[in-house]
mmCIF file of C-alpha atoms in Angstrom:
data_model
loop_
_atom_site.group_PDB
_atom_site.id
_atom_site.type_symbol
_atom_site.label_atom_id
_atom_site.label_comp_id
_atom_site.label_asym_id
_atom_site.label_seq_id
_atom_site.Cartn_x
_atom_site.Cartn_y
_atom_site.Cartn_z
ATOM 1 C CA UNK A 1 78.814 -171.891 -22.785
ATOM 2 C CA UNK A 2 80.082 -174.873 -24.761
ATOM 3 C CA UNK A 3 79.112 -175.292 -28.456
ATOM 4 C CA UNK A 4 76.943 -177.986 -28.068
ATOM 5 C CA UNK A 5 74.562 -176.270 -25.529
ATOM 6 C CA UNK A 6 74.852 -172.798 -27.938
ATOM 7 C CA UNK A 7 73.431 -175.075 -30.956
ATOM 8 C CA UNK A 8 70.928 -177.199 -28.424
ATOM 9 C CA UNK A 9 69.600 -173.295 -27.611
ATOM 10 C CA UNK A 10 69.130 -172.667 -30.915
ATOM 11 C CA UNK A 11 67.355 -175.507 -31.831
ATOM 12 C CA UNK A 12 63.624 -175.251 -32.803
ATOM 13 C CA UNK A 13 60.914 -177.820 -31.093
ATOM 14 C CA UNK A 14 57.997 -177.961 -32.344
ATOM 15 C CA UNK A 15 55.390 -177.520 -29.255
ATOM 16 C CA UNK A 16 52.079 -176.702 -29.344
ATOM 17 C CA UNK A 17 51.934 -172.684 -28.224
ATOM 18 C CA UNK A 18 49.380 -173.512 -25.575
ATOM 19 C CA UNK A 19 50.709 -177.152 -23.996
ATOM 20 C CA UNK A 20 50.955 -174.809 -21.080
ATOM 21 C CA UNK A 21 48.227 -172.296 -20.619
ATOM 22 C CA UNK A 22 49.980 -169.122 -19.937
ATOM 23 C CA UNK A 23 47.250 -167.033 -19.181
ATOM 24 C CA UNK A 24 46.324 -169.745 -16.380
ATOM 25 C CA UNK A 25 49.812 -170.298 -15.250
ATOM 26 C CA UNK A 26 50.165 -166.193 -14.688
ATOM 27 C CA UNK A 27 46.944 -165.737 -13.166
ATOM 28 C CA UNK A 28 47.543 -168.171 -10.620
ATOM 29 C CA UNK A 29 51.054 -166.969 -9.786
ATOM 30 C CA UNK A 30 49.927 -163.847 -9.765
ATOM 31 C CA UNK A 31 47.488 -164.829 -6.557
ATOM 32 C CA UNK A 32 49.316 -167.763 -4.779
ATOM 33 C CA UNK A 33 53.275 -167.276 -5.064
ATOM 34 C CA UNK A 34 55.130 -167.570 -2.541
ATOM 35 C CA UNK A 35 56.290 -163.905 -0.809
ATOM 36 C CA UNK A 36 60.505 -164.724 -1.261
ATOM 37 C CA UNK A 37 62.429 -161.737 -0.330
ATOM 38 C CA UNK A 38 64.046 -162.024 -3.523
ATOM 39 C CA UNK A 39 61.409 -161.700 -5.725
ATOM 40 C CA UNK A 40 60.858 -158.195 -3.935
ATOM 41 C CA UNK A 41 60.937 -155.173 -5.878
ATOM 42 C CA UNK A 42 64.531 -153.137 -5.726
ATOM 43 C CA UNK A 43 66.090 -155.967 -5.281
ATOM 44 C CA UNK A 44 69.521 -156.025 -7.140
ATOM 45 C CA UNK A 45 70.866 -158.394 -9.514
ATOM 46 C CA UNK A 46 73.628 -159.318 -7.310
ATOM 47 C CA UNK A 47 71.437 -160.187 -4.478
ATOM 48 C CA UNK A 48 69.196 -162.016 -6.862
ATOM 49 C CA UNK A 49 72.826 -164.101 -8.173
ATOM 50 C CA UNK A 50 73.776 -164.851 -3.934
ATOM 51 C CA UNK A 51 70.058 -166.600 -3.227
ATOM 52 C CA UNK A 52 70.477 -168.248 -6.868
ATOM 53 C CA UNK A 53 73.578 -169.843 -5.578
ATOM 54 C CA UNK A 54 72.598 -170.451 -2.002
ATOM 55 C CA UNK A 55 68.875 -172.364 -3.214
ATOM 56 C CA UNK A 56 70.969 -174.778 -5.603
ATOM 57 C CA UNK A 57 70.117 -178.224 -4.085
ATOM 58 C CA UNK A 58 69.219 -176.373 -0.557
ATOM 59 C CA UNK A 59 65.009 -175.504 0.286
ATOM 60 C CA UNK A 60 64.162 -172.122 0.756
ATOM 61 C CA UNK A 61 63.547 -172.177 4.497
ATOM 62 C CA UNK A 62 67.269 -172.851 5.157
ATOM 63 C CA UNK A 63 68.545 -170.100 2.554
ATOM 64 C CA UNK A 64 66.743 -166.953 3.643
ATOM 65 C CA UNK A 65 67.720 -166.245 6.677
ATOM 66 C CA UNK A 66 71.337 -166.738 5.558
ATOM 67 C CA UNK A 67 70.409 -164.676 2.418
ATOM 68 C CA UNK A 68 69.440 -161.961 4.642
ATOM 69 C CA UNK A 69 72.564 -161.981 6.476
ATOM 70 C CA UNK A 70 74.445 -161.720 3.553
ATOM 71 C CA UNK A 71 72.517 -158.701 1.841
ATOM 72 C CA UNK A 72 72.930 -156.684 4.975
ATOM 73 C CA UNK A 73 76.487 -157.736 5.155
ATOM 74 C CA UNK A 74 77.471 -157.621 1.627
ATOM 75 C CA UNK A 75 75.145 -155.555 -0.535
ATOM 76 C CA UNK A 76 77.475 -155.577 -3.666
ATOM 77 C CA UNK A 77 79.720 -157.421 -4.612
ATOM 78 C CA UNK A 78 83.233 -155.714 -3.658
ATOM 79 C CA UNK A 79 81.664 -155.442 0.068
ATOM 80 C CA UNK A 80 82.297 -159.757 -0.452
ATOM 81 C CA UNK A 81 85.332 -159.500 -2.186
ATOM 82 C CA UNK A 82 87.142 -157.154 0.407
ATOM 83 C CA UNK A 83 86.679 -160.105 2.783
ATOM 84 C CA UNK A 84 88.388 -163.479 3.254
ATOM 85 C CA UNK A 85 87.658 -166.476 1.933
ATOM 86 C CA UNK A 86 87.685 -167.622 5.860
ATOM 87 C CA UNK A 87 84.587 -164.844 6.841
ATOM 88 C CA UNK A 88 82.644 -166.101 3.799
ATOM 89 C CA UNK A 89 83.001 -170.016 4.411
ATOM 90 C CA UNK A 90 82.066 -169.165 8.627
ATOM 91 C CA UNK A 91 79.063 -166.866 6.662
ATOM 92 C CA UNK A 92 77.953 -170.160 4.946
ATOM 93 C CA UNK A 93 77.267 -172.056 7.567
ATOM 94 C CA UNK A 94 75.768 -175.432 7.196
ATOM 95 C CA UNK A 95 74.129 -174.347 3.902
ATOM 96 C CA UNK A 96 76.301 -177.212 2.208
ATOM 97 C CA UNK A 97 78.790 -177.820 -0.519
ATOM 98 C CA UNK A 98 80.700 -175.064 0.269
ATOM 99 C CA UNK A 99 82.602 -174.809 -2.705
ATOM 100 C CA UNK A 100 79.883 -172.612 -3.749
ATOM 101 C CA UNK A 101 80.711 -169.885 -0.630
ATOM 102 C CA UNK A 102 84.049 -169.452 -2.314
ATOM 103 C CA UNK A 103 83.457 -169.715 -5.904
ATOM 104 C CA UNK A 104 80.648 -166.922 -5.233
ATOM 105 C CA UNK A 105 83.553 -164.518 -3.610
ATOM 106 C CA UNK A 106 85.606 -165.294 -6.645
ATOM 107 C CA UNK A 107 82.575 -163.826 -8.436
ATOM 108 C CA UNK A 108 82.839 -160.802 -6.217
ATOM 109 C CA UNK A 109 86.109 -160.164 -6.976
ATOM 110 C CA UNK A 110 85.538 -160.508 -10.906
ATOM 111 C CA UNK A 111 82.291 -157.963 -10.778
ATOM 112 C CA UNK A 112 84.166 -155.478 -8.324
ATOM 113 C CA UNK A 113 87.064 -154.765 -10.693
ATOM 114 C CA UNK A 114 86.039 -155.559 -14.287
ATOM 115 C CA UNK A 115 82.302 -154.697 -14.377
ATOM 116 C CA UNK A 116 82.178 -151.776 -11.792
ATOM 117 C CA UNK A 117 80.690 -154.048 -8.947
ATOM 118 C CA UNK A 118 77.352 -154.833 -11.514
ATOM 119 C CA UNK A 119 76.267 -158.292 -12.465
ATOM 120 C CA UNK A 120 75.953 -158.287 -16.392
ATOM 121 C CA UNK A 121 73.005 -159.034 -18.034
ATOM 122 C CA UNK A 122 74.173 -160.907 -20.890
ATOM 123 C CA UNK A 123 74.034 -164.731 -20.380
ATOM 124 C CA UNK A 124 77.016 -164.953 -22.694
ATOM 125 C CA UNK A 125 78.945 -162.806 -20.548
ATOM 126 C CA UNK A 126 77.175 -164.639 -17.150
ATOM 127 C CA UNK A 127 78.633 -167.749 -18.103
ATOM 128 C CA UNK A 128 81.788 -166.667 -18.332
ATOM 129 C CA UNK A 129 81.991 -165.371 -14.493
ATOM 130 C CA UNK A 130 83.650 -167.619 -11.820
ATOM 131 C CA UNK A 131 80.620 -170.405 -10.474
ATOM 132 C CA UNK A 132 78.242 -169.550 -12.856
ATOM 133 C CA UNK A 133 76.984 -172.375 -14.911
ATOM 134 C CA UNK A 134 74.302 -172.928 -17.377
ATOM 135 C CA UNK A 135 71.587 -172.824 -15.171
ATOM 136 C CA UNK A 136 72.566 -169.772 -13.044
ATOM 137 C CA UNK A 137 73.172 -167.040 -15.939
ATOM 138 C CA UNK A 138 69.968 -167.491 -16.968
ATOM 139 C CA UNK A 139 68.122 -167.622 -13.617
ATOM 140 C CA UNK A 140 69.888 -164.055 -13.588
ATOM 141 C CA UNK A 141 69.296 -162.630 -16.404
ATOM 142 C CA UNK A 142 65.334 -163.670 -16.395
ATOM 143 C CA UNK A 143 65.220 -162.965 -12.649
ATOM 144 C CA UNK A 144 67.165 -160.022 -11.977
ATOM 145 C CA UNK A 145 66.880 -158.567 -15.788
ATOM 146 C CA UNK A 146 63.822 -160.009 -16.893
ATOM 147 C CA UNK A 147 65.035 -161.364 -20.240
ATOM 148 C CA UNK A 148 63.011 -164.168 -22.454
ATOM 149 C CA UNK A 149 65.307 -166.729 -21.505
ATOM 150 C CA UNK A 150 64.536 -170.593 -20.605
ATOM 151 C CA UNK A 151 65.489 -171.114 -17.377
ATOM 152 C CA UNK A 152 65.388 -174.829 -16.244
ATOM 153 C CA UNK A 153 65.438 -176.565 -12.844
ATOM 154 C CA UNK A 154 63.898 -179.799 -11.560
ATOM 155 C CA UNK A 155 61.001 -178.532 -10.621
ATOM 156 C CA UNK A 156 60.749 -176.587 -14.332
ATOM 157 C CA UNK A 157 61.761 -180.150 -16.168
ATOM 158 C CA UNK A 158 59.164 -181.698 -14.158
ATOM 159 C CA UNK A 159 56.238 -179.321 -14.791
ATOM 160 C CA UNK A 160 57.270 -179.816 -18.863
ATOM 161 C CA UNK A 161 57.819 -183.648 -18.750
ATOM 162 C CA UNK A 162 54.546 -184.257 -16.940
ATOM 163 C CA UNK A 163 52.027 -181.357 -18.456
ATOM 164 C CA UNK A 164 53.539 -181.416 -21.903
ATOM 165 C CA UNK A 165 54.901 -184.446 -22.417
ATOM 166 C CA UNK A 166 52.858 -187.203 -20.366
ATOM 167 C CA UNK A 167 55.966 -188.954 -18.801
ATOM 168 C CA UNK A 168 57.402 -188.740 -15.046
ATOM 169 C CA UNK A 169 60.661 -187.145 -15.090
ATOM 170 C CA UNK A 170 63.725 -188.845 -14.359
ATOM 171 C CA UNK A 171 67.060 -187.823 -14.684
ATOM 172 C CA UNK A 172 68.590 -183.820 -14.326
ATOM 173 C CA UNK A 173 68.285 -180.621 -16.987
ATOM 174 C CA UNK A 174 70.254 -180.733 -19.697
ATOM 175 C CA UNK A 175 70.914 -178.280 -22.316
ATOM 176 C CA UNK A 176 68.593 -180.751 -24.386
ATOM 177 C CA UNK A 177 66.005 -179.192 -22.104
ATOM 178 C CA UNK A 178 66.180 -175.623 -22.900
ATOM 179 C CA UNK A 179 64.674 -175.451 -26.893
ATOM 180 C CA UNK A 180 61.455 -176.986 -25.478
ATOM 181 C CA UNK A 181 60.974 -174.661 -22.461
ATOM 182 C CA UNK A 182 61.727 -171.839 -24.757
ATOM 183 C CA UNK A 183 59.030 -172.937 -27.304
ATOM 184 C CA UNK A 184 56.976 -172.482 -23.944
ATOM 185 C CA UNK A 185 57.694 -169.297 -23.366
ATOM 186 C CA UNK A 186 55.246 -166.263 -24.140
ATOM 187 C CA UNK A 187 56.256 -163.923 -27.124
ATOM 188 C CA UNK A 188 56.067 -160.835 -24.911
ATOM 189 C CA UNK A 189 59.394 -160.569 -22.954
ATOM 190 C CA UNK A 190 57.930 -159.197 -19.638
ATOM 191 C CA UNK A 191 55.376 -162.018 -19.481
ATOM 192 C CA UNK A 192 58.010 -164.630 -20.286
ATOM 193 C CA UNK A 193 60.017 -163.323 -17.257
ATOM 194 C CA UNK A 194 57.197 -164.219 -15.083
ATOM 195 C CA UNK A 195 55.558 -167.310 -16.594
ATOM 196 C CA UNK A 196 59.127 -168.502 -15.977
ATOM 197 C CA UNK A 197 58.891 -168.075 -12.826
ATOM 198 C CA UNK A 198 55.145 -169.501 -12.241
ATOM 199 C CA UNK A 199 56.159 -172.467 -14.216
ATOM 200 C CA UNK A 200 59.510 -172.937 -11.766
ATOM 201 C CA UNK A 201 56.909 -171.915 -8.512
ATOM 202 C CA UNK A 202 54.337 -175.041 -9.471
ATOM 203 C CA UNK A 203 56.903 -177.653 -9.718
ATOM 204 C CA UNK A 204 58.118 -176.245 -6.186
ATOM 205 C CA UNK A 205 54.759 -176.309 -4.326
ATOM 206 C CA UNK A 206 52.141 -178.385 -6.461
ATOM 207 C CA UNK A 207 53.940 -180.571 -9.118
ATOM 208 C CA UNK A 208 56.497 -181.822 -6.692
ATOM 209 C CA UNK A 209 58.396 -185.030 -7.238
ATOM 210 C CA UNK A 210 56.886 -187.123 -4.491
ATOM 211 C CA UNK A 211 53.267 -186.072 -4.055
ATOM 212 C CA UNK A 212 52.132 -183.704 -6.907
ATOM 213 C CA UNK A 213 48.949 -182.179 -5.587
ATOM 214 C CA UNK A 214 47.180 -182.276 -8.765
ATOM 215 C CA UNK A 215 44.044 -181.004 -6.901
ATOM 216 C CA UNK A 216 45.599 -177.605 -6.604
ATOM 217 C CA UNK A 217 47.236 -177.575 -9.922
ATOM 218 C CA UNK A 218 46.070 -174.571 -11.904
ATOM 219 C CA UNK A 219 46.216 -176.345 -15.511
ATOM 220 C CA UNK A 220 43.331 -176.983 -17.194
ATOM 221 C CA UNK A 221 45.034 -180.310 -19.159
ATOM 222 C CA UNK A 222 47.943 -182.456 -18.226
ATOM 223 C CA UNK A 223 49.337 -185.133 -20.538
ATOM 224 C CA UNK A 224 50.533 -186.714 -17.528
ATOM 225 C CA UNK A 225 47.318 -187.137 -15.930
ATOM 226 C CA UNK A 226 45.477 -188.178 -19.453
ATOM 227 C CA UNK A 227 48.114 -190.974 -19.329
ATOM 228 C CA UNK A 228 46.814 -192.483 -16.345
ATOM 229 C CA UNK A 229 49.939 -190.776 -14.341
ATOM 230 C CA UNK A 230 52.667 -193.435 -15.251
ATOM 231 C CA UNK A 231 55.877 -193.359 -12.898
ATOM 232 C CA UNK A 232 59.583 -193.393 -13.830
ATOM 233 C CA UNK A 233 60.831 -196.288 -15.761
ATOM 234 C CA UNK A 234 64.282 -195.611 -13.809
ATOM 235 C CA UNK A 235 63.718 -195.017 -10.140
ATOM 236 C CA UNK A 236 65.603 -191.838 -8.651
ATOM 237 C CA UNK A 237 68.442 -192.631 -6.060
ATOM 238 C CA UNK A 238 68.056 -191.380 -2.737
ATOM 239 C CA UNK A 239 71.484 -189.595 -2.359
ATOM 240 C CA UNK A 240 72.033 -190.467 1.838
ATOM 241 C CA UNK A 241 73.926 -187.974 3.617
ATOM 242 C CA UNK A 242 74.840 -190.246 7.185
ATOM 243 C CA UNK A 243 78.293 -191.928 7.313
ATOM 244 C CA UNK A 244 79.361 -190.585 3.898
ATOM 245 C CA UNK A 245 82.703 -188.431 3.064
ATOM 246 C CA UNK A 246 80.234 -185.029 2.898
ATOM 247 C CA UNK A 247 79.141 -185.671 6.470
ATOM 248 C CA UNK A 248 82.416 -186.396 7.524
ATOM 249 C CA UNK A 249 83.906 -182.898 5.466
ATOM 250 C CA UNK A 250 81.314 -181.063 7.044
ATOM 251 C CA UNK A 251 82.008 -181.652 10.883
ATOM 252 C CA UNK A 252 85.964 -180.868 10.299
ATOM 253 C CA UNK A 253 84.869 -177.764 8.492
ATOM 254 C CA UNK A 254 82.623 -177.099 11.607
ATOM 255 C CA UNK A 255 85.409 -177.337 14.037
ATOM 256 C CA UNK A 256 87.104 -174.593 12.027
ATOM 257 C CA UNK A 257 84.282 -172.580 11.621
ATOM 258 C CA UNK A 258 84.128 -172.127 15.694
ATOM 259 C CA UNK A 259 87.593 -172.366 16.198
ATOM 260 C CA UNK A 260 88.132 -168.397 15.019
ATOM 261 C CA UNK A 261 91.640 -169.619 14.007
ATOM 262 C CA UNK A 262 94.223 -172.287 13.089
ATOM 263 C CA UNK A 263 93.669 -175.732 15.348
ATOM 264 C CA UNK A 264 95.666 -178.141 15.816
ATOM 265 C CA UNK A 265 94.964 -182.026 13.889
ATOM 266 C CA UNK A 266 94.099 -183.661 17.243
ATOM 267 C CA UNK A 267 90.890 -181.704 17.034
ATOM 268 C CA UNK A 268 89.709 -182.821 13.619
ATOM 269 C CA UNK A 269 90.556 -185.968 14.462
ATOM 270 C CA UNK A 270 87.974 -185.929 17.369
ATOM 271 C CA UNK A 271 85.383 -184.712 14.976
ATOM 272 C CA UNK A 272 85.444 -188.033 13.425
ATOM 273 C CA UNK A 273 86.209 -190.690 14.683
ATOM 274 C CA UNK A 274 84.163 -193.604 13.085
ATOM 275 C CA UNK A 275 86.594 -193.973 10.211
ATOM 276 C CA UNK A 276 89.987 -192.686 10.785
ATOM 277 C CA UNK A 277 90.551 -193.346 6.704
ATOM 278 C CA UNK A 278 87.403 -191.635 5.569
ATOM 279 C CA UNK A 279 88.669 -188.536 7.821
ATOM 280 C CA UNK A 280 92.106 -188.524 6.267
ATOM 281 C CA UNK A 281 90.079 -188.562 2.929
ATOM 282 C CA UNK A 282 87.901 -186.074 3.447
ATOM 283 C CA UNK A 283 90.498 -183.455 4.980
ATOM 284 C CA UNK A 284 92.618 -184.131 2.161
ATOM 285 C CA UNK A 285 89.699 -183.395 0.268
ATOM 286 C CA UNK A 286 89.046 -180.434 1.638
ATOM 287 C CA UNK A 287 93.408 -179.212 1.197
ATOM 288 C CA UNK A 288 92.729 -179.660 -2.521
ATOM 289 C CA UNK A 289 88.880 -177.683 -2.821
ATOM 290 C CA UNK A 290 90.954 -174.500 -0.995
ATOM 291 C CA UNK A 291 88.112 -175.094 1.799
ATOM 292 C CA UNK A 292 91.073 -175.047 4.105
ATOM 293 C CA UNK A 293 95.137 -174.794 4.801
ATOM 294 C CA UNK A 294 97.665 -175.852 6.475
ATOM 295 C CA UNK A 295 99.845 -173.492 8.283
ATOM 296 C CA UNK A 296 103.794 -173.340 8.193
ATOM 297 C CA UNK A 297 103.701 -175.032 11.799
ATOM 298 C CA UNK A 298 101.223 -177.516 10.514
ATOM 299 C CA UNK A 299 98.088 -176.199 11.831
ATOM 300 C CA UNK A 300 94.831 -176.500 10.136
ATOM 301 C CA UNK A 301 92.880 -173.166 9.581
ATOM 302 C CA UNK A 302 89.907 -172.368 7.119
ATOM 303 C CA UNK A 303 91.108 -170.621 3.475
ATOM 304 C CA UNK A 304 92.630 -167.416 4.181
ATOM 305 C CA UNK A 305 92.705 -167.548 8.049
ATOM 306 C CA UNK A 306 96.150 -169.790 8.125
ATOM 307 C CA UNK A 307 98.454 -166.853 6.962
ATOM 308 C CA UNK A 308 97.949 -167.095 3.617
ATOM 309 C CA UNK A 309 97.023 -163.885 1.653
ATOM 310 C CA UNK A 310 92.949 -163.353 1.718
ATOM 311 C CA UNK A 311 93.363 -162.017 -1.610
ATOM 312 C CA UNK A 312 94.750 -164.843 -3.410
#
């Protein structure tokens, strides 16, 4: 954790205590949340890290069944790091930006060895773990630990920009965000755990970026709504996916993925063919993330499956 988001932390925002209702908030989590198999009691901290990493910028539907896969595969974390990087990345899937598959075995590998294959509970100690940013150590230790920490997504920036604030959100979290969702929070430390969760749950199903169903929303008062609902002053982009360098990165790595071992180039090459440039770029790309390798005889294999040691 950088200096700058330490003092942004510890910065005091003056909110009124009940901008968000939290008895309302809890009450209605407590009756409509969604059932998420990691929100399930004896659930472990480690399992509660993988679906933290697997839901970043992916919708539930696609990450539980893979989530479940993984638990029964890898129910701590040494289980992960005893594998190589190859098993995890064909593990993945298509759950997308696989750099995350890897940097959570790195993880692994750290918790097996130095922390006696627990996840700490201290953010402090969180953030300084392989893949785990700002946002993820505090998921954990809220989620998993059920500390009073502020934990901010979108969908927790939106709830607080609209209900609090009166404005549409635009723009990502920031560690600008977390004073005022902390000002938020209830005193009590088990019922901040959970109204951080409610508040994260309402900009997933009712406060939703597109079509907020403010019918359903459990509030009693919303600035946004007393404003006469005013929309972003900068639109937010569309990010496309078709034709781009991802797509393009993600069909080589899915010729590898059923391949079961090193291939030769003439087969990547197949996988795209629209663009031969944008195909050298993106398995160049993909050399210098330690996605993949190249072999001695010039084959192309995922990490850890061309030879290399798995452990490295």
């Amino acid at each position: 954790m950088t200096q700058i988001t330490r003092k942004a932390a510890r910065r005091t925002v003056e909110i009124a205590p009940d901008a968000i209702d939290a008895e309302v908030l809890l009450s209605w989590y407590g009756e409509t949340a969604r059932d998420l198999p990691w929100r399930r009691p004896g659930v472990t901290a480690w399992q509660i890290l993988m679906s933290e990493i697997m839901l970043q910028q992916t919708p539930v539907v696609r990450v539980e069944p893979i989530w479940r896969e993984w638990v029964a595969r890898w129910p701590v974390p040494s289980a992960m790091a005893a594998v190589t990087p190859a098993e995890v990345l064909r593990a993945w899937g298509k759950l997308g930006y696989p750099r995350r598959a890897l940097r959570l075995r790195e993880c692994a590998r750290v918790l097996a060895t130095d922390y006696g294959d627990e996840v700490p509970d201290d953010v402090e100690v969180l953030l300084g773990l392989p893949g785990i940013g700002a946002y993820t150590a505090r998921a954990v230790a809220c989620f998993a630990y059920g500390q009073r920490v502020p934990v901010v997504d979108t969908n927790v920036r939106r709830v607080v920009a609209r209900a609090v604030h009166g404005r549409a959100e635009a723009g990502n979290p920031s560690s600008r965000d977390l004073p005022e969702t902390e000002a938020l929070l209830p005193r009590s430390v088990e019922r901040a755990a959970v109204f951080s969760a409610a508040l994260m749950e309402l900009g997933a199903t009712v406060c939703t970026a597109r079509n907020p169903d403010c019918a359903r929303c459990p509030l009693p008062k919303c600035a946004w709504i007393s404003a006469g609902r005013p929309v972003a002053d900068v639109a937010r982009r569309v990010q496309k996916y078709e034709g781009t360098d991802r797509q393009a990165r993600g069909r080589l790595l899915d010729v590898l993925r059923g391949a079961g071992g090193p291939v030769e180039r003439v087969r990547l090459d197949l996988a795209w063919t629209r663009d031969p440039g944008q195909r050298a770029r993106a398995l160049d790309s993909l050399l210098v993330d330690g996605l993949i390798e190249q072999t001695a005889d010039g084959l192309f294999a995922l990490a850890g499956e061309g030879g290399s040691d798995p452990k490295d």
